[in-house]
Structures are given as C-alpha cells and as structure tokens.
Amino acid sequence: MRRAAPDKRPYHHGDLREALVQAGIDILTEGDLAGFTLRECARRAGVSHAAPKNHFPTVDHLKAEIGARGFEQMHRVLAAAADAALSQSADARLIAMGKAYVRFATANSAAYKMMFRDRDSFERTPHYVVAAEAAWVQLGEAVAAVIGVERGDVDARAAHVFALVHGFASLVIDGRLPPGLETDRVIAQSLASLPAALRGLGTP
Amino acid sequence: MRRAAPDKRPYHHGDLREALVQAGIDILTEGDLAGFTLRECARRAGVSHAAPKNHFPTVDHLKAEIGARGFEQMHRVLAAAADAALSQSADARLIAMGKAYVRFATANSAAYKMMFRDRDSFERTPHYVVAAEAAWVQLGEAVAAVIGVERGDVDARAAHVFALVHGFASLVIDGRLPPGLETDRVIAQSLASLPAALRGLGTP
DNA sequence: CATAGGTTGTTTACACTGTCAAGATTTATG
DNA sequence: CATAAATCTTGACAGTGTAAACAACCTATG
C-alpha cells in the first residue's frame, strides 16, 4: 500500500484518478472553462499527458465524473438550504432552495456549465446519470410539499420550477440580462411568486 | 459592382465572407456543433484554411456574426407569431411568442447554443450586440402589453419570461427533462399561467 | 520465493485545430 | 499605366485528443 504523498514520486502516482478530478475541479474553480484540458489536468497531476487514459478512456469521461460531482455538491447545497428553512412553510423552503440554486450556479459558473453543457458528448456514466437524477428528485419533493401530494402532475410543476431557476442561472452566468437590472431582487421576486403560480398551474 | 453569383468566380472568391457565414450556418443546421470549425467553413467555401482571416480575424468573430443572424431570425419568427395572434388578446400573443421561442430554439438547437454559449469569448461585434438587444426589446414590448404600461418594472417581468422560456429551451435541448414528460403539454401549461403570474408579480 | 501477468506511466506519433508570417495574385486607385 | 490595397495560398507553430508500443511497478499464483 502506498501513501498519498510519498517523498520521491514513485513511478505510480498513487491516486491519479482522484488527482485528475481534483485538477479539473481546480481549473473550473479558477473560472477558466476553456483552460480545461486533459493534458492540463495531467500536467497538474504531475504525470505524462497520456497517463489519464488508464483512468478515463476519454476526456468526456472525466468531464462526466466532474459533472456528476457538481450535481452532488449542488444537492448538498440545496438540502442545506431546505434544512435551514425547515421551521418555515413548504413555500418558504422551495423559495430558499430556488435562491440557493441560482446562487450555486452563479458562484460555480464554470462547473455549472460543465454539468449541463455537452451532455450528449458525455459518455453517460452511471455516476453522472444517478447524480443528475437525484437533483430532479430533490426538486420534485420540494414541489410536492408545496402543492400537496394529492394534486397530481408533480412533474409538470417541477419542470416549471426547474426551467425558471435554470433559466435565471444561465442568463446571469452568460451576462444575458440587461446591465442595469438588479438581478438579485428580480430573481427573488420571481421566486416569491412561484408557490402560488404552482398551485394555480393547470387549473383554470 | 459585382453580382453575388457570377459565372466564373472572377474575384478570388466573390463573396467569401458571406460564403463562410453560410457554411457555418449549414454546419449548425446539420446539428453538428462540434463540427463547426474555421477550417471546415473554409473548406466548404472552397478556399484555403487561412483565407478567412481577411474577413474574420478570429473564429470568434465568425461565431459572433452567425450568432447575430440567429438572433435576427428568431426576432422574425417571434414577430410572425405575434402577428398571427394579432386579433387575439395581449395575453394570447405573449403565449404564442413563448411557444414560438421554444420551438425555434429546439428546432435550431445548434444555432441556439451558438447564440448563447461562450458569449464572453465572442468579440462583441456591434452586429451581435444590436441583434441580441433587439430580442430583449421585443420581449419587453410583449410583456408591457400584458401588464399595462403604467405598471412599472417591465424589465423585471420580462426577465421572468425570458428565464422561463430560455430555461425550457435549454432543458429540452440538453435532454434534461425526464424522458416520460410530455414537454409540449407541460410547456404550454406553464406559458398559459404566465400572464396572470406577471400581473401578480411584485404585488403581494 | 520466484515468476508470469496485469496495472499504471512514458514515449512517440498522428490528425486535427486556430493563428501567424511571407509570398503570390487579383482588383482598385492615383 | 503604375502603384497601392485587398485577397488568397503556402508553410509553419503551438496546442489538442487519441492511439500504439514499450517500461516500470504491483500482485497473485505455482
């Protein structure tokens, strides 16, 4: 068994797979999505450019793994936001989660892009699929708590919420909203109207 | 003055700039966003790989031009949708535009991605800026017609609409909504609730 | 324990990309 | 017409992802 940080870099890295993932996350944290490169990850891990092949057959596999971790982290952030609002109403919890969603996306814009962009080019690894699915389930539960479980069609309402928060997140990240707009206030306003809108949805 | 399609390619190319743009649009129409390459555009225009430099200093300039045209085309599509619903209420027109928006985005997914993705890497050419701005203005007008011009804060409501349709478009394009979901019906439902939600926005 | 086999890295190579510099060719202009 | 400007070609360079051949290390089996 080899320790993680031996004194003299042995031939084998020790935990190259994890080092590559971490290097990739570091690059994204620096906000340099274009700088995300398989060779650069290898470079940061202190390894030759072809070494990653043993752990990730393709750069898309690495992207899928990092994207999966992004979903997992977002899941934790949303769960924490919901927990913090546990004493409040289901409406307040959903709103808190919506705010946390947009905040996470904008604070980790490069990672967020990697989570959503180019999904087709990802080999859909099981890890990625499971992590992305969990986000959907989490959202559906919060929506169900708002509209009441007996009212069917939770998915349609969850899609409404998903579209709204993902839309805001994308627009803010890409700087697509007009410069003068107070995005925080606008988003808070839209989210505040969400529970009522969900209850009215599909019932004219 | 030279015509667009002379019989014998008299100038070096005649209209290389336009040919490059068209080649790029063709690639996107084929849905192959990854295949969009400056060299491939040059290839399709029947010209050497470095020829584009005279018309587009950088590949991002070509992307910006194509993105601008995408915004222009979308503007026409939305205007047509609004015109077709001219005899109906402002609510109906906004809903029609929303549907047309999502339909355009999903039917031209590669072009839509080029319009929105990587905006930072675009040299922000005047053409692109103007075209993108026009889309925002168009949306704001439709929203203003719904809520009444006297009620201020049109931008906040326009942002709400923009986020919703862009969110749906992005999620559909990236296949992010659950497989079983009837997206057409769900989106129609969400859009139907939009005018009422806009009127209630910000007025508790 | 020795050794055969599999795992992990390195080296080298290839096709591809965007960009640049130098030259050739065609058009426009004084 | 002669000269300048615009346009295109050729060739080069640094990057990229991926593949194949080889080397070093680990491990399990005889």
Coordinates of C-alpha atoms (C1' of nucleotides) in Angstrom, one line a residue:
Chain A
M1 CA 0.0 0.0 0.0
R2 CA 1.3 3.4 -1.0
R3 CA 0.7 6.6 0.9
A4 CA -0.8 9.6 -0.9
A5 CA 2.3 11.8 -0.6
P6 CA 5.5 9.8 -0.7
D7 CA 8.8 11.7 -0.6
K8 CA 10.0 10.8 -4.0
R9 CA 7.2 10.5 -6.5
P10 CA 7.3 6.8 -7.3
Y11 CA 6.6 5.6 -10.8
H12 CA 3.0 5.0 -9.8
H13 CA 1.1 8.1 -8.8
G14 CA -0.9 6.5 -6.0
D15 CA -4.3 8.1 -6.7
L16 CA -4.1 9.5 -10.2
R17 CA -7.8 9.2 -10.9
E18 CA -8.7 11.4 -7.9
A19 CA -5.8 13.8 -8.7
L20 CA -7.1 14.3 -12.2
V21 CA -10.6 15.0 -11.0
Q22 CA -9.3 17.5 -8.4
A23 CA -7.1 19.2 -11.0
G24 CA -10.1 19.6 -13.3
I25 CA -12.2 21.0 -10.5
D26 CA -9.4 23.4 -9.7
I27 CA -9.4 24.7 -13.2
L28 CA -13.1 25.2 -13.2
T29 CA -12.9 26.9 -9.8
E30 CA -10.5 29.3 -11.4
G31 CA -13.3 30.1 -13.9
D32 CA -11.2 29.0 -16.9
L33 CA -13.5 26.7 -18.7
A34 CA -11.5 27.0 -21.9
G35 CA -8.4 26.0 -19.9
F36 CA -10.0 22.7 -19.0
T37 CA -7.9 20.3 -20.9
L38 CA -7.0 16.7 -20.4
R39 CA -3.3 17.5 -20.9
E40 CA -3.5 20.3 -18.4
C41 CA -5.1 18.1 -15.9
A42 CA -2.4 15.6 -16.4
R43 CA 0.2 18.4 -16.1
R44 CA -1.2 19.5 -12.8
A45 CA -1.2 15.9 -11.5
G46 CA 2.5 15.7 -12.4
V47 CA 2.0 13.0 -14.9
S48 CA 2.5 12.5 -18.6
H49 CA -0.2 13.5 -21.0
A50 CA -1.3 10.0 -21.9
A51 CA -1.4 8.7 -18.4
P52 CA -5.1 9.6 -17.8
K53 CA -6.1 7.1 -20.4
N54 CA -5.9 4.3 -17.8
H55 CA -8.5 6.0 -15.6
F56 CA -10.6 7.9 -18.1
P57 CA -10.7 6.4 -21.6
T58 CA -11.8 9.8 -23.0
V59 CA -11.8 13.4 -21.8
D60 CA -15.6 13.2 -21.8
H61 CA -15.4 10.5 -19.2
L62 CA -13.5 12.9 -17.0
K63 CA -16.0 15.7 -17.7
A64 CA -18.8 13.3 -16.8
E65 CA -17.2 12.5 -13.5
I66 CA -16.7 16.1 -12.6
G67 CA -20.2 17.0 -13.8
A68 CA -21.5 14.2 -11.5
R69 CA -19.7 15.7 -8.5
G70 CA -21.1 19.1 -9.4
F71 CA -24.6 17.7 -9.2
E72 CA -23.7 16.0 -5.9
Q73 CA -22.4 19.2 -4.4
M74 CA -25.4 21.1 -5.6
H75 CA -27.6 18.5 -4.0
R76 CA -25.9 19.1 -0.7
V77 CA -26.2 22.8 -1.0
L78 CA -29.9 22.6 -1.8
A79 CA -30.5 20.2 1.1
A80 CA -28.7 22.6 3.4
A81 CA -30.9 25.5 2.3
A82 CA -34.0 23.4 2.8
D83 CA -32.8 22.4 6.2
A84 CA -32.1 25.9 7.2
A85 CA -35.7 26.8 6.4
L86 CA -37.1 23.7 8.0
S87 CA -39.2 25.5 10.6
Q88 CA -40.9 27.6 7.9
S89 CA -43.6 26.7 5.4
A90 CA -43.1 24.5 2.4
D91 CA -43.4 27.6 0.2
A92 CA -40.6 29.2 2.1
R93 CA -38.5 26.1 1.7
L94 CA -39.0 26.0 -2.1
I95 CA -38.1 29.7 -2.4
A96 CA -35.0 29.2 -0.3
M97 CA -34.0 26.2 -2.5
G98 CA -34.5 28.3 -5.6
K99 CA -32.3 31.1 -4.3
A100 CA -29.7 28.6 -3.3
Y101 CA -29.8 27.0 -6.8
V102 CA -29.2 30.2 -8.6
R103 CA -26.5 31.2 -6.1
F104 CA -24.7 27.9 -6.5
A105 CA -24.9 28.2 -10.3
T106 CA -23.5 31.7 -10.5
A107 CA -20.9 31.1 -7.8
N108 CA -19.6 28.0 -9.7
S109 CA -20.4 29.0 -13.2
A110 CA -17.7 27.0 -15.0
A111 CA -18.7 23.9 -13.1
Y112 CA -22.3 24.6 -13.7
K113 CA -21.7 24.8 -17.5
M114 CA -19.8 21.6 -17.4
M115 CA -22.7 19.9 -15.6
F116 CA -25.2 21.0 -18.3
R117 CA -23.4 21.7 -21.5
D118 CA -22.5 19.0 -24.0
R119 CA -24.4 16.3 -22.2
D120 CA -24.6 14.4 -25.5
S121 CA -20.8 14.2 -25.7
F122 CA -20.6 12.8 -22.3
E123 CA -20.4 9.1 -22.1
R124 CA -23.3 8.8 -19.8
T125 CA -21.5 7.2 -16.9
P126 CA -23.7 5.7 -14.2
H127 CA -22.4 8.1 -11.7
Y128 CA -23.4 11.1 -13.8
V129 CA -26.8 9.7 -14.5
V130 CA -27.5 9.0 -10.9
A131 CA -26.3 12.3 -9.6
A132 CA -28.3 14.3 -12.2
E133 CA -31.4 12.2 -11.5
A134 CA -31.1 12.9 -7.8
A135 CA -31.3 16.7 -8.4
W136 CA -34.6 16.1 -10.2
V137 CA -36.0 14.0 -7.4
Q138 CA -35.0 16.6 -4.8
L139 CA -36.7 19.3 -6.7
G140 CA -39.9 17.2 -7.2
E141 CA -40.1 16.6 -3.4
A142 CA -40.0 20.3 -2.6
V143 CA -42.6 20.9 -5.3
A144 CA -44.8 18.1 -4.0
A145 CA -44.6 19.6 -0.5
V146 CA -45.9 22.9 -1.9
I147 CA -48.8 21.7 -4.0
G148 CA -49.8 18.8 -1.8
V149 CA -49.2 15.2 -2.8
E150 CA -52.8 14.6 -3.7
R151 CA -52.7 17.0 -6.6
G152 CA -51.2 15.0 -9.4
D153 CA -48.8 16.1 -12.1
V154 CA -45.9 16.9 -9.8
D155 CA -43.5 16.5 -12.7
A156 CA -45.1 19.3 -14.8
R157 CA -44.8 21.7 -11.9
A158 CA -41.2 20.6 -11.1
A159 CA -40.4 21.2 -14.7
H160 CA -41.8 24.7 -14.4
V161 CA -39.6 25.4 -11.3
F162 CA -36.6 23.8 -13.0
A163 CA -37.0 25.9 -16.1
L164 CA -37.3 29.1 -14.1
V165 CA -34.2 28.6 -11.9
H166 CA -32.1 27.1 -14.7
G167 CA -33.1 29.9 -17.0
F168 CA -32.2 32.6 -14.5
A169 CA -28.9 30.8 -13.7
S170 CA -28.0 30.5 -17.3
L171 CA -28.9 34.1 -18.2
V172 CA -26.9 35.5 -15.3
I173 CA -23.9 33.3 -16.0
D174 CA -23.9 34.4 -19.6
G175 CA -24.5 38.0 -18.8
R176 CA -27.6 38.0 -20.9
L177 CA -29.8 40.1 -18.7
P178 CA -29.6 43.9 -19.2
P179 CA -26.7 45.5 -17.3
G180 CA -28.9 47.8 -15.1
L181 CA -31.1 45.1 -13.8
E182 CA -30.9 44.3 -10.1
T183 CA -30.8 40.6 -10.7
D184 CA -31.0 39.6 -7.1
R185 CA -34.2 41.5 -6.4
V186 CA -35.7 40.4 -9.7
I187 CA -35.0 36.8 -9.1
A188 CA -36.2 37.0 -5.5
Q189 CA -39.5 38.5 -6.8
S190 CA -40.0 35.8 -9.4
L191 CA -39.3 33.0 -6.9
A192 CA -41.7 34.6 -4.4
S193 CA -44.5 34.3 -6.9
L194 CA -43.6 30.7 -7.6
P195 CA -45.6 28.7 -5.0
A196 CA -48.9 30.5 -5.9
A197 CA -48.2 30.0 -9.5
L198 CA -47.6 26.3 -9.0
R199 CA -50.9 25.8 -7.2
G200 CA -52.7 27.6 -10.0
L201 CA -51.0 25.7 -12.7
G202 CA -53.2 23.6 -14.9
T203 CA -56.4 24.6 -13.0
P204 CA -58.1 27.4 -14.9
Chain B
M1 CA -20.3 46.4 -58.7
R2 CA -20.2 42.7 -58.7
R3 CA -23.1 40.3 -58.7
A4 CA -23.5 37.7 -56.0
A5 CA -23.2 34.6 -58.2
P6 CA -21.1 35.4 -61.3
D7 CA -20.5 32.6 -63.8
K8 CA -16.7 32.2 -63.4
R9 CA -15.6 33.2 -59.9
P10 CA -14.0 36.4 -61.2
Y11 CA -12.8 37.8 -57.9
H12 CA -10.7 35.5 -55.8
H13 CA -14.0 34.2 -54.4
G14 CA -16.5 36.9 -55.0
D15 CA -18.2 36.9 -51.6
L16 CA -16.1 34.8 -49.3
R17 CA -17.4 36.5 -46.2
E18 CA -20.9 35.5 -46.9
A19 CA -19.9 32.0 -48.1
L20 CA -18.2 31.4 -44.7
V21 CA -21.2 32.5 -42.8
Q22 CA -23.4 30.3 -44.9
A23 CA -21.1 27.3 -44.5
G24 CA -21.2 27.8 -40.8
I25 CA -24.9 28.0 -40.7
D26 CA -25.1 24.9 -42.8
I27 CA -22.9 23.0 -40.3
L28 CA -25.2 24.1 -37.4
T29 CA -28.3 23.2 -39.4
E30 CA -26.8 19.7 -39.7
G31 CA -26.8 19.8 -35.9
D32 CA -23.0 19.2 -35.7
L33 CA -21.9 21.9 -33.3
A34 CA -18.6 20.2 -32.6
G35 CA -18.0 20.1 -36.4
F36 CA -18.1 23.8 -36.5
T37 CA -14.6 24.8 -37.4
L38 CA -13.0 27.7 -39.1
R39 CA -11.1 25.3 -41.3
E40 CA -14.2 23.3 -42.2
C41 CA -16.0 26.5 -43.1
A42 CA -13.1 27.5 -45.4
R43 CA -13.2 24.0 -46.8
R44 CA -16.8 24.2 -47.7
A45 CA -16.3 27.7 -49.2
G46 CA -13.6 26.1 -51.4
V47 CA -10.8 28.2 -50.1
S48 CA -7.6 27.7 -48.2
H49 CA -7.6 27.4 -44.4
A50 CA -6.1 30.8 -43.8
A51 CA -8.3 32.8 -46.3
P52 CA -11.0 33.6 -43.7
K53 CA -8.6 35.8 -41.8
N54 CA -9.2 38.6 -44.2
H55 CA -12.9 38.7 -43.3
F56 CA -12.9 37.4 -39.7
P57 CA -9.7 38.0 -37.7
T58 CA -10.7 35.2 -35.4
V59 CA -13.1 32.3 -35.3
D60 CA -15.0 34.1 -32.6
H61 CA -15.8 36.9 -35.0
L62 CA -17.4 34.4 -37.3
K63 CA -19.3 32.9 -34.4
A64 CA -20.5 36.3 -33.3
E65 CA -21.7 37.1 -36.8
I66 CA -23.6 33.8 -37.0
G67 CA -25.0 34.3 -33.6
A68 CA -26.2 37.7 -34.6
R69 CA -28.1 36.2 -37.5
G70 CA -29.6 33.7 -35.3
F71 CA -31.0 36.5 -33.1
E72 CA -32.3 38.2 -36.2
Q73 CA -34.0 35.1 -37.5
M74 CA -35.5 34.5 -34.1
H75 CA -36.8 38.0 -34.0
R76 CA -38.6 37.5 -37.3
V77 CA -40.1 34.2 -36.1
L78 CA -41.4 35.8 -32.9
A79 CA -42.7 38.8 -34.8
A80 CA -44.6 36.4 -37.1
A81 CA -46.0 34.5 -34.2
A82 CA -47.2 37.7 -32.6
D83 CA -48.7 38.9 -35.9
A84 CA -50.6 35.6 -36.4
A85 CA -52.2 36.3 -33.0
L86 CA -52.8 39.9 -33.6
S87 CA -56.5 39.6 -33.4
Q88 CA -56.3 38.0 -30.0
S89 CA -55.5 39.4 -26.6
A90 CA -52.1 40.6 -25.4
D91 CA -52.0 37.5 -23.2
A92 CA -52.6 35.2 -26.2
R93 CA -49.9 37.0 -28.1
L94 CA -47.3 36.6 -25.3
I95 CA -48.2 32.9 -25.0
A96 CA -47.8 32.5 -28.8
M97 CA -44.5 34.1 -28.7
G98 CA -43.3 31.9 -25.9
K99 CA -44.3 28.8 -27.8
A100 CA -42.6 30.1 -30.9
Y101 CA -39.5 30.9 -28.8
V102 CA -39.1 27.4 -27.5
R103 CA -40.0 25.9 -30.9
F104 CA -37.3 28.0 -32.6
A105 CA -34.7 27.0 -30.0
T106 CA -35.4 23.3 -30.2
A107 CA -35.6 23.3 -34.0
N108 CA -32.3 25.1 -34.3
S109 CA -30.6 23.8 -31.3
A110 CA -27.0 24.1 -32.5
A111 CA -27.6 27.7 -33.7
Y112 CA -29.3 28.5 -30.4
K113 CA -26.3 27.2 -28.5
M114 CA -24.0 29.3 -30.6
M115 CA -26.2 32.3 -29.9
F116 CA -26.0 31.9 -26.1
R117 CA -22.9 29.9 -25.3
D118 CA -19.5 31.4 -24.9
R119 CA -20.6 34.9 -25.2
D120 CA -17.6 36.0 -23.3
S121 CA -15.3 34.6 -26.0
F122 CA -17.1 36.4 -28.7
E123 CA -15.6 39.7 -29.7
R124 CA -18.7 41.6 -29.1
T125 CA -19.2 42.9 -32.6
P126 CA -21.8 45.7 -33.0
H127 CA -23.9 43.5 -35.1
Y128 CA -24.2 40.8 -32.4
V129 CA -24.9 43.3 -29.7
V130 CA -27.6 45.0 -31.6
A131 CA -29.3 41.8 -32.6
A132 CA -29.3 40.4 -29.1
E133 CA -30.6 43.6 -27.7
A134 CA -33.5 43.6 -30.2
A135 CA -34.7 40.3 -28.8
W136 CA -34.8 41.8 -25.4
V137 CA -36.7 44.8 -26.6
Q138 CA -39.2 42.6 -28.5
L139 CA -39.9 40.6 -25.4
G140 CA -40.3 43.7 -23.2
E141 CA -42.9 45.1 -25.6
A142 CA -45.0 41.9 -25.4
V143 CA -44.7 41.9 -21.6
A144 CA -45.7 45.6 -21.4
A145 CA -48.8 44.9 -23.5
V146 CA -49.8 42.3 -21.0
I147 CA -49.3 44.1 -17.7
G148 CA -50.1 47.6 -19.0
V149 CA -47.5 50.2 -19.5
E150 CA -48.4 52.2 -16.4
R151 CA -47.3 49.4 -14.1
G152 CA -43.6 49.9 -13.8
D153 CA -40.8 47.4 -13.7
V154 CA -41.4 45.9 -17.1
D155 CA -37.8 44.7 -17.1
A156 CA -38.3 42.5 -14.0
R157 CA -41.3 40.8 -15.6
A158 CA -39.5 40.5 -19.0
A159 CA -36.7 38.8 -17.2
H160 CA -39.2 36.4 -15.6
V161 CA -40.5 35.5 -19.1
F162 CA -37.0 35.3 -20.6
A163 CA -35.8 33.0 -17.8
L164 CA -38.8 30.7 -18.2
V165 CA -38.6 30.2 -22.0
H166 CA -34.8 30.1 -22.1
G167 CA -34.9 27.6 -19.3
F168 CA -37.4 25.4 -21.0
A169 CA -35.5 25.7 -24.3
S170 CA -32.2 24.8 -22.7
L171 CA -33.6 21.9 -20.8
V172 CA -35.3 20.4 -23.8
I173 CA -32.2 20.9 -26.0
D174 CA -29.9 19.3 -23.5
G175 CA -32.4 16.5 -22.8
R176 CA -32.5 17.4 -19.2
L177 CA -36.2 16.8 -18.6
P178 CA -37.3 13.3 -17.6
P179 CA -37.9 11.1 -20.6
G180 CA -41.6 10.4 -20.0
L181 CA -42.5 14.0 -19.7
E182 CA -44.9 15.4 -22.3
T183 CA -42.8 18.5 -22.8
D184 CA -45.2 20.2 -25.3
R185 CA -48.1 20.0 -22.9
V186 CA -46.0 20.9 -19.9
I187 CA -44.6 24.0 -21.6
A188 CA -47.9 25.1 -22.9
Q189 CA -49.3 24.8 -19.4
S190 CA -46.6 26.9 -17.9
L191 CA -46.9 29.5 -20.6
A192 CA -50.6 29.7 -20.1
S193 CA -50.1 30.6 -16.5
L194 CA -47.6 33.3 -17.4
P195 CA -49.8 36.4 -18.0
A196 CA -51.6 36.0 -14.7
A197 CA -48.3 35.4 -12.9
L198 CA -46.8 38.5 -14.5
R199 CA -49.7 40.7 -13.3
G200 CA -49.4 39.3 -9.8
L201 CA -45.6 39.7 -9.7
G202 CA -44.3 42.1 -7.1
T203 CA -47.7 42.9 -5.7
P204 CA -48.4 40.7 -2.7
Chain C
dC1 C1' 10.2 -17.3 -3.1
dA2 C1' 10.2 -16.7 -7.9
dT3 C1' 7.9 -15.6 -11.8
dA4 C1' 4.1 -14.6 -15.0
dG5 C1' 0.6 -11.4 -15.9
dG6 C1' -2.0 -7.3 -15.3
dT7 C1' -2.0 -2.4 -14.0
dT8 C1' -0.1 2.1 -14.5
dG9 C1' 3.0 5.6 -16.8
dT10 C1' 6.1 7.2 -20.5
dT11 C1' 7.3 8.0 -25.1
dT12 C1' 6.3 8.7 -29.7
dA13 C1' 3.3 9.6 -33.4
dC14 C1' -0.8 11.2 -35.9
dA15 C1' -4.5 14.0 -37.4
dC16 C1' -6.7 18.0 -36.2
dT17 C1' -7.4 22.8 -34.6
dG18 C1' -6.6 28.3 -34.6
dT19 C1' -3.3 31.7 -35.7
dC20 C1' 0.6 33.9 -37.7
dA21 C1' 4.1 35.4 -41.4
dA22 C1' 5.7 35.6 -46.1
dG23 C1' 4.6 35.4 -50.7
dA24 C1' 1.6 35.4 -54.9
dT25 C1' -2.3 37.1 -57.4
dT26 C1' -6.0 39.9 -58.4
dT27 C1' -8.6 44.3 -58.0
dA28 C1' -8.7 49.2 -57.2
dT29 C1' -6.8 53.8 -57.5
dG30 C1' -3.9 57.9 -58.3
Chain D
dC1 C1' -0.2 52.7 -66.7
dA2 C1' 2.0 52.1 -62.4
dT3 C1' 1.5 51.6 -57.8
dA4 C1' -1.1 50.5 -53.7
dA5 C1' -4.5 47.7 -51.5
dA6 C1' -7.2 43.8 -50.8
dT7 C1' -7.5 38.9 -51.1
dC8 C1' -5.9 34.2 -51.3
dT9 C1' -2.1 30.4 -50.8
dT10 C1' 1.6 28.1 -48.7
dG11 C1' 4.0 26.8 -44.9
dA12 C1' 4.9 26.9 -40.1
dC13 C1' 4.0 26.6 -35.0
dA14 C1' 2.0 25.5 -30.7
dG15 C1' -1.9 23.3 -28.9
dT16 C1' -5.3 19.5 -28.5
dG17 C1' -7.3 14.3 -28.0
dT18 C1' -6.2 9.8 -29.0
dA19 C1' -3.7 5.5 -30.2
dA20 C1' 0.2 2.1 -30.1
dA21 C1' 4.5 0.4 -28.4
dC22 C1' 7.2 0.0 -24.6
dA23 C1' 8.9 0.3 -19.5
dA24 C1' 8.2 0.1 -14.6
dC25 C1' 5.8 -1.5 -10.9
dC26 C1' 2.5 -4.5 -8.2
dT27 C1' 0.3 -8.9 -7.2
dA28 C1' -1.2 -13.3 -7.3
dT29 C1' -0.2 -18.0 -8.3
dG30 C1' 2.8 -22.0 -8.9

